[in-house]
Amino acid sequence: MKKIGMLTSGGDCQALNAAMRGVAKALYSKIDDVVIYGFENGYKGLVNGEYRKLKPKDFSGILTVGGTILGTSRLPFKTLSEPGGKETVEKMKKTYSELKLDCLIVLGGNGTHKTANLLSKEGLNVISLPKTIDNDIWGTDMTFGFQSAVDIVTNVFDCIHTTAASHGRVFIVEVMGHKVGWLTLHSGLAGGADIILIPEIPFSTDKLIKTINKREEEGKSFTILAVAEGAKAKKSDKSFEEYCKKNPSNYETVTYSLASFLQEKTKKEVRVTVPGHMQRGGIPCSYDRVLSTSLGATAAELIINKQYGNMVGLVNGRPFPVPLSEVAGKLKEVDPESALVRSSKAMGISFGD
Ligand code: F6P
């Protein structure tokens, strides 16, 4: 008999259920006697011993369902090294050993992988799957959730285009992505943004004003900016720095300050659209269904072969085990010199640099 624990941790995204279904169906079809326990609300379920025994029927009809049937939560990794953190780790180990688990499957993003690696080092058999709309997990070409989010944000740009053009306005669409610009870059390109601002390429507001004014001179009365939530101005951009000091904003990102600054400088009406958590919601796109199913089924193979301590990444287009110790603590950023950035620049998209 094999006993498997499963949990989803961190921010939800599309295709989490599809991935768990991939793992479970592959396990059920290859092993006669397998029991899967689903921990509720991420690592918290493992800490508090909150779980339920899942049955094959729990994995039916969930391929297209967004969110996660197990619930999720964030257990910040740094709390594990703070007072009480050691006890939290011990509780997770206790639940694992009381249930006599053969393996724990965790589906999560960067924070989740740090904890997964720690549990692996503590002697638990862990296998992980890379989920996040941010696509920022090191060791995988792609995370599931990302392409679905790209589709959603692209649709936002399509809608914004018509209203921006009708009113001759400047629009900023603030895109999620945490500290990286993958989602902004891909959706901005797919949605025809004129300016793309990502954390990896700090911007200068002078350049943005020039781009907006140049478009105006060319008879294009509107400009669409795809702005990553983590975008930041260059340190040398003193005029924007001064403006932000004089006009402090309670908003965590640069978006609203940039909007009012650009409105003042260009005398154009500037509007902001923040799709927010919509980007993580709804059904997974077909690409994510395929990716998550294939990574999930490969995770089942790793369980059977006892290849623990790995994340199943997509490496050169194929599911591949990547050691958790290599994944944990690293960030996959957009390379400012990448082909995608270069071809975007080549066709006139400004990155504000
Ligand atoms: O990591 C996914 C993500 O949606 C990021 O893009 C965003 O920065 C963050 O989670 C939002 O977190 P929360 O759901 O806690 O507001």
mmCIF file of C-alpha atoms and ligand atoms in Angstrom:
data_model
loop_
_atom_site.group_PDB
_atom_site.id
_atom_site.type_symbol
_atom_site.label_atom_id
_atom_site.label_comp_id
_atom_site.label_asym_id
_atom_site.label_seq_id
_atom_site.Cartn_x
_atom_site.Cartn_y
_atom_site.Cartn_z
ATOM 1 C CA MET A 1 0.000 0.000 0.000
ATOM 2 C CA LYS A 2 1.111 3.573 -0.742
ATOM 3 C CA LYS A 3 -0.053 6.469 1.388
ATOM 4 C CA ILE A 4 0.249 9.871 -0.194
ATOM 5 C CA GLY A 5 -0.411 13.296 1.296
ATOM 6 C CA MET A 6 -1.330 16.199 -0.963
ATOM 7 C CA LEU A 7 -1.610 19.920 -0.378
ATOM 8 C CA THR A 8 -1.871 23.196 -2.267
ATOM 9 C CA SER A 9 -0.079 26.164 -0.742
ATOM 10 C CA GLY A 10 0.336 29.888 -1.457
ATOM 11 C CA GLY A 11 -1.853 31.939 -3.780
ATOM 12 C CA ASP A 12 -4.269 29.839 -5.792
ATOM 13 C CA CYS A 13 -4.244 29.733 -9.583
ATOM 14 C CA GLN A 14 -5.857 27.927 -12.453
ATOM 15 C CA ALA A 15 -5.107 24.225 -13.028
ATOM 16 C CA LEU A 16 -4.300 23.278 -9.426
ATOM 17 C CA ASN A 17 -7.185 20.816 -9.508
ATOM 18 C CA ALA A 18 -6.157 19.585 -12.939
ATOM 19 C CA ALA A 19 -2.650 18.877 -11.606
ATOM 20 C CA MET A 20 -3.944 16.976 -8.552
ATOM 21 C CA ARG A 21 -6.242 15.022 -10.843
ATOM 22 C CA GLY A 22 -3.214 14.149 -13.004
ATOM 23 C CA VAL A 23 -1.300 12.830 -9.989
ATOM 24 C CA ALA A 24 -4.252 10.900 -8.596
ATOM 25 C CA LYS A 25 -5.466 9.307 -11.822
ATOM 26 C CA ALA A 26 -1.946 8.161 -12.703
ATOM 27 C CA LEU A 27 -1.488 6.714 -9.211
ATOM 28 C CA TYR A 28 -4.854 4.950 -9.188
ATOM 29 C CA SER A 29 -4.193 3.431 -12.574
ATOM 30 C CA LYS A 30 -0.678 2.196 -11.700
ATOM 31 C CA ILE A 31 -0.992 1.129 -8.072
ATOM 32 C CA ASP A 32 -3.765 -1.145 -6.799
ATOM 33 C CA ASP A 33 -3.636 0.004 -3.233
ATOM 34 C CA VAL A 34 -3.159 3.725 -2.830
ATOM 35 C CA VAL A 35 -4.637 6.092 -0.274
ATOM 36 C CA ILE A 36 -4.493 9.843 -0.829
ATOM 37 C CA TYR A 37 -4.961 12.278 2.041
ATOM 38 C CA GLY A 38 -5.760 15.869 1.160
ATOM 39 C CA PHE A 39 -4.487 18.443 3.676
ATOM 40 C CA GLU A 40 -6.724 21.447 4.070
ATOM 41 C CA ASN A 41 -5.554 24.993 3.412
ATOM 42 C CA GLY A 42 -1.940 24.326 2.573
ATOM 43 C CA TYR A 43 0.789 23.590 5.084
ATOM 44 C CA LYS A 44 -1.606 24.666 7.841
ATOM 45 C CA GLY A 45 -3.511 21.417 7.317
ATOM 46 C CA LEU A 46 -0.282 19.500 7.736
ATOM 47 C CA VAL A 47 0.624 21.473 10.868
ATOM 48 C CA ASN A 48 -2.784 21.050 12.480
ATOM 49 C CA GLY A 49 -3.545 17.546 11.230
ATOM 50 C CA GLU A 50 -6.517 18.775 9.213
ATOM 51 C CA TYR A 51 -7.002 16.390 6.337
ATOM 52 C CA ARG A 52 -9.509 14.174 4.619
ATOM 53 C CA LYS A 53 -9.175 10.889 2.833
ATOM 54 C CA LEU A 54 -9.778 11.502 -0.845
ATOM 55 C CA LYS A 55 -11.489 9.010 -3.104
ATOM 56 C CA PRO A 56 -11.170 8.546 -6.871
ATOM 57 C CA LYS A 57 -14.489 10.328 -7.328
ATOM 58 C CA ASP A 58 -13.045 13.450 -5.651
ATOM 59 C CA PHE A 59 -10.762 13.821 -8.648
ATOM 60 C CA SER A 60 -13.529 13.489 -11.220
ATOM 61 C CA GLY A 61 -15.040 16.563 -12.830
ATOM 62 C CA ILE A 62 -12.333 18.926 -11.568
ATOM 63 C CA LEU A 63 -10.178 19.281 -14.682
ATOM 64 C CA THR A 64 -11.817 22.562 -15.604
ATOM 65 C CA VAL A 65 -12.509 23.863 -12.100
ATOM 66 C CA GLY A 66 -10.412 26.844 -10.983
ATOM 67 C CA GLY A 67 -9.130 27.332 -7.426
ATOM 68 C CA THR A 68 -8.313 24.290 -5.333
ATOM 69 C CA ILE A 69 -10.582 21.641 -3.860
ATOM 70 C CA LEU A 70 -8.249 21.475 -0.846
ATOM 71 C CA GLY A 71 -8.178 25.175 -0.049
ATOM 72 C CA THR A 72 -4.919 27.050 0.325
ATOM 73 C CA SER A 73 -3.132 29.561 2.543
ATOM 74 C CA ARG A 74 0.230 31.178 2.929
ATOM 75 C CA LEU A 75 2.621 29.993 5.624
ATOM 76 C CA PRO A 76 5.512 32.455 5.184
ATOM 77 C CA PHE A 77 8.784 30.530 5.132
ATOM 78 C CA LYS A 78 10.529 33.076 7.359
ATOM 79 C CA THR A 79 8.102 32.285 10.197
ATOM 80 C CA LEU A 80 9.682 28.832 10.369
ATOM 81 C CA SER A 81 12.951 30.351 11.547
ATOM 82 C CA GLU A 82 11.234 32.700 14.011
ATOM 83 C CA PRO A 83 10.297 31.744 17.587
ATOM 84 C CA GLY A 84 7.816 28.876 17.413
ATOM 85 C CA GLY A 85 8.935 27.957 13.897
ATOM 86 C CA LYS A 86 10.764 24.816 14.975
ATOM 87 C CA GLU A 87 7.614 23.558 16.698
ATOM 88 C CA THR A 88 5.614 24.214 13.522
ATOM 89 C CA VAL A 89 8.055 22.085 11.526
ATOM 90 C CA GLU A 90 7.884 19.358 14.197
ATOM 91 C CA LYS A 91 4.077 19.362 13.970
ATOM 92 C CA MET A 92 4.257 18.869 10.197
ATOM 93 C CA LYS A 93 6.670 15.977 10.667
ATOM 94 C CA LYS A 94 4.427 14.469 13.323
ATOM 95 C CA THR A 95 1.326 14.515 11.092
ATOM 96 C CA TYR A 96 3.371 12.977 8.268
ATOM 97 C CA SER A 97 4.697 10.173 10.443
ATOM 98 C CA GLU A 98 1.405 9.513 12.251
ATOM 99 C CA LEU A 99 -0.279 8.975 8.902
ATOM 100 C CA LYS A 100 2.703 6.821 7.836
ATOM 101 C CA LEU A 101 2.895 8.692 4.564
ATOM 102 C CA ASP A 102 5.164 7.407 1.807
ATOM 103 C CA CYS A 103 5.287 10.800 0.169
ATOM 104 C CA LEU A 104 3.947 14.333 0.386
ATOM 105 C CA ILE A 105 2.995 16.105 -2.854
ATOM 106 C CA VAL A 106 2.985 19.879 -2.601
ATOM 107 C CA LEU A 107 1.695 22.221 -5.256
ATOM 108 C CA GLY A 108 2.966 25.729 -4.848
ATOM 109 C CA GLY A 109 5.085 28.699 -5.761
ATOM 110 C CA ASN A 110 8.370 30.081 -4.475
ATOM 111 C CA GLY A 111 7.566 30.219 -0.757
ATOM 112 C CA THR A 112 6.036 26.755 -0.903
ATOM 113 C CA HIS A 113 9.211 25.384 -2.467
ATOM 114 C CA LYS A 114 11.397 26.739 0.318
ATOM 115 C CA THR A 115 9.268 24.907 2.874
ATOM 116 C CA ALA A 116 9.146 21.794 0.667
ATOM 117 C CA ASN A 117 12.937 21.779 0.534
ATOM 118 C CA LEU A 118 13.177 22.215 4.291
ATOM 119 C CA LEU A 119 10.787 19.300 4.892
ATOM 120 C CA SER A 120 12.778 17.217 2.431
ATOM 121 C CA LYS A 121 15.979 18.017 4.344
ATOM 122 C CA GLU A 122 14.168 17.058 7.547
ATOM 123 C CA GLY A 123 13.734 13.575 6.088
ATOM 124 C CA LEU A 124 10.226 13.701 4.582
ATOM 125 C CA ASN A 125 9.699 12.290 1.104
ATOM 126 C CA VAL A 126 8.528 15.319 -0.836
ATOM 127 C CA ILE A 127 7.673 15.874 -4.489
ATOM 128 C CA SER A 128 6.439 19.229 -5.738
ATOM 129 C CA LEU A 129 4.642 20.756 -8.686
ATOM 130 C CA PRO A 130 5.226 24.342 -9.885
ATOM 131 C CA LYS A 131 2.104 26.489 -9.852
ATOM 132 C CA THR A 132 1.757 30.247 -10.109
ATOM 133 C CA ILE A 133 0.481 32.909 -12.450
ATOM 134 C CA ASP A 134 3.848 34.645 -11.916
ATOM 135 C CA ASN A 135 5.923 32.007 -13.796
ATOM 136 C CA ASP A 136 8.824 32.883 -11.503
ATOM 137 C CA ILE A 137 9.829 29.426 -10.259
ATOM 138 C CA TRP A 138 13.404 28.555 -11.025
ATOM 139 C CA GLY A 139 13.973 25.180 -12.704
ATOM 140 C CA THR A 140 10.888 25.077 -14.905
ATOM 141 C CA ASP A 141 10.354 26.692 -18.283
ATOM 142 C CA MET A 142 6.724 27.228 -17.377
ATOM 143 C CA THR A 143 4.437 27.122 -14.364
ATOM 144 C CA PHE A 144 0.794 26.155 -14.651
ATOM 145 C CA GLY A 145 -1.611 29.025 -14.088
ATOM 146 C CA PHE A 146 0.582 31.392 -16.076
ATOM 147 C CA GLN A 147 -0.934 30.938 -19.533
ATOM 148 C CA SER A 148 -4.491 31.122 -18.169
ATOM 149 C CA ALA A 149 -3.616 34.415 -16.490
ATOM 150 C CA VAL A 150 -2.001 35.672 -19.712
ATOM 151 C CA ASP A 151 -5.292 34.989 -21.496
ATOM 152 C CA ILE A 152 -7.278 36.883 -18.869
ATOM 153 C CA VAL A 153 -5.001 39.926 -18.924
ATOM 154 C CA THR A 154 -4.876 39.870 -22.725
ATOM 155 C CA ASN A 155 -8.644 40.100 -22.696
ATOM 156 C CA VAL A 156 -8.363 43.112 -20.371
ATOM 157 C CA PHE A 157 -6.064 44.829 -22.878
ATOM 158 C CA ASP A 158 -8.466 44.018 -25.711
ATOM 159 C CA CYS A 159 -11.296 45.688 -23.800
ATOM 160 C CA ILE A 160 -9.177 48.653 -22.730
ATOM 161 C CA HIS A 161 -8.024 49.252 -26.309
ATOM 162 C CA THR A 162 -11.462 50.188 -27.564
ATOM 163 C CA THR A 163 -12.302 52.541 -24.716
ATOM 164 C CA ALA A 164 -8.802 54.087 -24.697
ATOM 165 C CA ALA A 165 -9.025 54.724 -28.438
ATOM 166 C CA SER A 166 -12.551 56.143 -28.219
ATOM 167 C CA HIS A 167 -11.582 58.666 -25.536
ATOM 168 C CA GLY A 168 -8.022 59.303 -26.644
ATOM 169 C CA ARG A 169 -6.769 58.429 -23.176
ATOM 170 C CA VAL A 170 -3.672 56.987 -21.619
ATOM 171 C CA PHE A 171 -4.421 53.761 -19.781
ATOM 172 C CA ILE A 172 -2.333 51.925 -17.242
ATOM 173 C CA VAL A 173 -3.211 48.292 -16.692
ATOM 174 C CA GLU A 174 -1.571 47.018 -13.516
ATOM 175 C CA VAL A 175 -0.601 43.386 -13.926
ATOM 176 C CA MET A 176 0.220 40.889 -11.151
ATOM 177 C CA GLY A 177 3.466 38.953 -11.143
ATOM 178 C CA HIS A 178 4.982 39.739 -7.759
ATOM 179 C CA LYS A 179 8.661 40.645 -8.283
ATOM 180 C CA VAL A 180 8.937 39.601 -11.919
ATOM 181 C CA GLY A 181 7.534 40.738 -15.254
ATOM 182 C CA TRP A 182 6.589 37.527 -17.077
ATOM 183 C CA LEU A 183 2.853 38.059 -16.938
ATOM 184 C CA THR A 184 3.148 41.730 -17.881
ATOM 185 C CA LEU A 185 5.502 41.012 -20.760
ATOM 186 C CA HIS A 186 3.446 38.204 -22.277
ATOM 187 C CA SER A 187 0.023 39.768 -21.788
ATOM 188 C CA GLY A 188 1.322 43.183 -22.800
ATOM 189 C CA LEU A 189 2.644 41.738 -26.036
ATOM 190 C CA ALA A 190 -0.465 39.686 -26.699
ATOM 191 C CA GLY A 191 -2.665 42.671 -25.896
ATOM 192 C CA GLY A 192 -0.727 45.185 -28.000
ATOM 193 C CA ALA A 193 0.507 47.422 -25.171
ATOM 194 C CA ASP A 194 2.581 50.395 -26.329
ATOM 195 C CA ILE A 195 4.663 50.553 -23.168
ATOM 196 C CA ILE A 196 5.628 47.567 -20.990
ATOM 197 C CA LEU A 197 7.128 48.211 -17.557
ATOM 198 C CA ILE A 198 8.609 45.269 -15.682
ATOM 199 C CA PRO A 199 10.673 45.060 -12.476
ATOM 200 C CA GLU A 200 13.688 43.700 -14.353
ATOM 201 C CA ILE A 201 13.953 46.897 -16.431
ATOM 202 C CA PRO A 202 13.587 50.028 -14.274
ATOM 203 C CA PHE A 203 11.946 52.877 -16.205
ATOM 204 C CA SER A 204 12.565 56.560 -16.651
ATOM 205 C CA THR A 205 9.431 58.734 -16.732
ATOM 206 C CA ASP A 206 11.110 61.028 -19.298
ATOM 207 C CA LYS A 207 11.099 58.144 -21.745
ATOM 208 C CA LEU A 208 7.444 57.403 -21.039
ATOM 209 C CA ILE A 209 6.418 61.017 -21.602
ATOM 210 C CA LYS A 210 8.367 61.060 -24.875
ATOM 211 C CA THR A 211 6.656 57.878 -26.071
ATOM 212 C CA ILE A 212 3.188 59.205 -25.246
ATOM 213 C CA ASN A 213 3.898 62.560 -26.903
ATOM 214 C CA LYS A 214 5.420 60.927 -29.971
ATOM 215 C CA ARG A 215 2.354 58.757 -30.410
ATOM 216 C CA GLU A 216 0.205 61.874 -30.135
ATOM 217 C CA GLU A 217 2.271 63.571 -32.866
ATOM 218 C CA GLU A 218 1.764 60.511 -35.045
ATOM 219 C CA GLY A 219 -1.978 60.850 -34.663
ATOM 220 C CA LYS A 220 -2.332 58.057 -32.100
ATOM 221 C CA SER A 221 -4.326 59.745 -29.391
ATOM 222 C CA PHE A 222 -4.193 56.874 -26.930
ATOM 223 C CA THR A 223 -1.405 54.946 -25.246
ATOM 224 C CA ILE A 224 -1.667 51.714 -23.310
ATOM 225 C CA LEU A 225 0.832 50.856 -20.600
ATOM 226 C CA ALA A 226 1.201 47.347 -19.196
ATOM 227 C CA VAL A 227 2.686 47.969 -15.764
ATOM 228 C CA ALA A 228 3.841 45.124 -13.548
ATOM 229 C CA GLU A 229 2.873 45.449 -9.899
ATOM 230 C CA GLY A 230 6.602 45.247 -9.131
ATOM 231 C CA ALA A 231 7.681 47.867 -11.714
ATOM 232 C CA LYS A 232 9.975 50.571 -10.422
ATOM 233 C CA ALA A 233 11.531 53.808 -11.657
ATOM 234 C CA LYS A 234 15.256 54.176 -12.214
ATOM 235 C CA LYS A 235 17.121 55.589 -9.250
ATOM 236 C CA SER A 236 18.273 58.399 -11.542
ATOM 237 C CA ASP A 237 14.651 59.486 -12.175
ATOM 238 C CA LYS A 238 14.802 62.361 -9.695
ATOM 239 C CA SER A 239 11.774 64.246 -11.005
ATOM 240 C CA PHE A 240 9.460 61.267 -10.373
ATOM 241 C CA GLU A 241 11.127 60.645 -7.021
ATOM 242 C CA GLU A 242 10.443 64.258 -5.999
ATOM 243 C CA TYR A 243 6.843 64.001 -7.219
ATOM 244 C CA CYS A 244 6.258 60.839 -5.152
ATOM 245 C CA LYS A 245 7.727 62.538 -2.076
ATOM 246 C CA LYS A 246 5.413 65.531 -2.494
ATOM 247 C CA ASN A 247 2.387 63.363 -3.297
ATOM 248 C CA PRO A 248 2.668 60.307 -1.074
ATOM 249 C CA SER A 249 0.429 57.398 -2.039
ATOM 250 C CA ASN A 250 -1.013 54.724 0.223
ATOM 251 C CA TYR A 251 -1.040 52.305 -2.653
ATOM 252 C CA GLU A 252 1.749 49.703 -2.506
ATOM 253 C CA THR A 253 2.625 49.780 -6.194
ATOM 254 C CA VAL A 254 3.878 52.573 -8.422
ATOM 255 C CA THR A 255 0.706 52.573 -10.548
ATOM 256 C CA TYR A 256 -1.383 55.444 -9.163
ATOM 257 C CA SER A 257 1.588 57.757 -8.612
ATOM 258 C CA LEU A 258 2.715 57.097 -12.161
ATOM 259 C CA ALA A 259 -0.800 57.773 -13.474
ATOM 260 C CA SER A 260 -1.115 61.163 -11.783
ATOM 261 C CA PHE A 261 2.459 62.106 -12.704
ATOM 262 C CA LEU A 262 1.901 61.272 -16.379
ATOM 263 C CA GLN A 263 -1.419 63.117 -16.378
ATOM 264 C CA GLU A 264 0.299 66.227 -15.041
ATOM 265 C CA LYS A 265 3.196 66.030 -17.484
ATOM 266 C CA THR A 266 1.373 65.033 -20.677
ATOM 267 C CA LYS A 267 -1.916 66.860 -20.005
ATOM 268 C CA LYS A 268 -3.654 63.697 -21.200
ATOM 269 C CA GLU A 269 -6.393 61.980 -19.255
ATOM 270 C CA VAL A 270 -4.837 58.941 -17.575
ATOM 271 C CA ARG A 271 -6.933 56.073 -16.257
ATOM 272 C CA VAL A 272 -5.934 52.990 -14.267
ATOM 273 C CA THR A 273 -7.344 49.477 -14.530
ATOM 274 C CA VAL A 274 -6.399 46.844 -11.973
ATOM 275 C CA PRO A 275 -7.721 43.380 -12.856
ATOM 276 C CA GLY A 276 -6.344 42.098 -9.529
ATOM 277 C CA HIS A 277 -7.271 38.622 -8.399
ATOM 278 C CA MET A 278 -9.368 38.028 -11.507
ATOM 279 C CA GLN A 279 -6.002 37.066 -12.984
ATOM 280 C CA ARG A 280 -5.903 33.956 -10.776
ATOM 281 C CA GLY A 281 -9.524 32.990 -11.187
ATOM 282 C CA GLY A 282 -11.747 30.988 -13.453
ATOM 283 C CA ILE A 283 -11.128 27.970 -15.620
ATOM 284 C CA PRO A 284 -7.662 26.908 -16.733
ATOM 285 C CA CYS A 285 -6.893 27.386 -20.429
ATOM 286 C CA SER A 286 -6.197 24.290 -22.505
ATOM 287 C CA TYR A 287 -2.408 24.795 -22.343
ATOM 288 C CA ASP A 288 -2.505 24.774 -18.537
ATOM 289 C CA ARG A 289 -4.753 21.718 -18.479
ATOM 290 C CA VAL A 290 -2.255 19.830 -20.624
ATOM 291 C CA LEU A 291 0.810 21.087 -18.723
ATOM 292 C CA SER A 292 -0.593 20.405 -15.267
ATOM 293 C CA THR A 293 -1.906 16.974 -16.250
ATOM 294 C CA SER A 294 1.420 15.975 -17.701
ATOM 295 C CA LEU A 295 3.452 17.284 -14.741
ATOM 296 C CA GLY A 296 0.974 15.652 -12.341
ATOM 297 C CA ALA A 297 1.174 12.273 -14.061
ATOM 298 C CA THR A 298 4.980 12.527 -14.012
ATOM 299 C CA ALA A 299 4.865 13.251 -10.273
ATOM 300 C CA ALA A 300 3.024 9.932 -9.867
ATOM 301 C CA GLU A 301 5.857 8.185 -11.730
ATOM 302 C CA LEU A 302 8.382 9.808 -9.401
ATOM 303 C CA ILE A 303 6.412 8.539 -6.397
ATOM 304 C CA ILE A 304 6.385 5.028 -7.806
ATOM 305 C CA ASN A 305 10.126 5.203 -8.552
ATOM 306 C CA LYS A 306 10.820 6.772 -5.142
ATOM 307 C CA GLN A 307 12.529 9.765 -6.768
ATOM 308 C CA TYR A 308 11.800 12.009 -3.818
ATOM 309 C CA GLY A 309 13.172 15.479 -3.158
ATOM 310 C CA ASN A 310 12.285 16.776 -6.600
ATOM 311 C CA MET A 311 10.026 19.289 -8.287
ATOM 312 C CA VAL A 312 8.579 18.145 -11.599
ATOM 313 C CA GLY A 313 9.548 20.995 -13.908
ATOM 314 C CA LEU A 314 9.087 21.519 -17.611
ATOM 315 C CA VAL A 315 12.630 21.378 -18.934
ATOM 316 C CA ASN A 316 13.204 21.875 -22.657
ATOM 317 C CA GLY A 317 9.561 21.049 -23.231
ATOM 318 C CA ARG A 318 9.510 17.817 -21.198
ATOM 319 C CA PRO A 319 8.519 17.023 -17.610
ATOM 320 C CA PHE A 320 11.717 16.494 -15.683
ATOM 321 C CA PRO A 321 12.723 16.048 -12.008
ATOM 322 C CA VAL A 322 14.605 19.080 -10.684
ATOM 323 C CA PRO A 323 16.086 18.788 -7.147
ATOM 324 C CA LEU A 324 14.194 20.883 -4.585
ATOM 325 C CA SER A 325 17.531 22.033 -3.203
ATOM 326 C CA GLU A 326 18.234 23.698 -6.572
ATOM 327 C CA VAL A 327 14.802 25.260 -6.876
ATOM 328 C CA ALA A 328 14.351 26.659 -3.368
ATOM 329 C CA GLY A 329 15.225 30.288 -2.783
ATOM 330 C CA LYS A 330 15.825 31.205 -6.424
ATOM 331 C CA LEU A 331 13.772 33.481 -8.623
ATOM 332 C CA LYS A 332 13.292 33.074 -12.374
ATOM 333 C CA GLU A 333 13.345 36.596 -13.757
ATOM 334 C CA VAL A 334 12.824 37.989 -17.239
ATOM 335 C CA ASP A 335 16.180 38.477 -18.948
ATOM 336 C CA PRO A 336 16.228 42.063 -20.258
ATOM 337 C CA GLU A 337 18.337 40.786 -23.156
ATOM 338 C CA SER A 338 15.981 37.914 -24.009
ATOM 339 C CA ALA A 339 14.712 37.397 -27.532
ATOM 340 C CA LEU A 340 11.195 38.373 -26.477
ATOM 341 C CA VAL A 341 12.269 41.692 -24.976
ATOM 342 C CA ARG A 342 14.520 42.410 -27.933
ATOM 343 C CA SER A 343 11.859 41.687 -30.521
ATOM 344 C CA SER A 344 9.361 43.778 -28.554
ATOM 345 C CA LYS A 345 11.790 46.669 -28.598
ATOM 346 C CA ALA A 346 12.528 46.065 -32.266
ATOM 347 C CA MET A 347 8.909 46.730 -33.142
ATOM 348 C CA GLY A 348 8.761 49.925 -31.123
ATOM 349 C CA ILE A 349 7.421 48.879 -27.718
ATOM 350 C CA SER A 350 8.958 51.051 -25.021
ATOM 351 C CA PHE A 351 10.210 49.543 -21.768
ATOM 352 C CA GLY A 352 10.935 53.016 -20.471
ATOM 353 C CA ASP A 353 14.686 52.355 -20.321
HETATM 354 O O1 F6P B 1 1.884 34.835 -6.485
HETATM 355 C C1 F6P B 1 0.640 35.050 -7.042
HETATM 356 C C2 F6P B 1 0.138 36.439 -6.741
HETATM 357 O O2 F6P B 1 -1.114 36.605 -7.339
HETATM 358 C C3 F6P B 1 1.086 37.557 -7.146
HETATM 359 O O3 F6P B 1 1.026 37.844 -8.510
HETATM 360 C C4 F6P B 1 0.610 38.676 -6.259
HETATM 361 O O4 F6P B 1 1.666 39.569 -5.987
HETATM 362 C C5 F6P B 1 0.201 37.961 -4.991
HETATM 363 O O5 F6P B 1 -0.014 36.610 -5.348
HETATM 364 C C6 F6P B 1 -1.048 38.500 -4.347
HETATM 365 O O6 F6P B 1 -1.186 37.847 -3.133
HETATM 366 P P1 F6P B 1 -2.506 37.831 -2.256
HETATM 367 O O7 F6P B 1 -3.444 36.846 -2.871
HETATM 368 O O8 F6P B 1 -2.032 37.396 -0.937
HETATM 369 O O9 F6P B 1 -3.082 39.210 -2.291
#
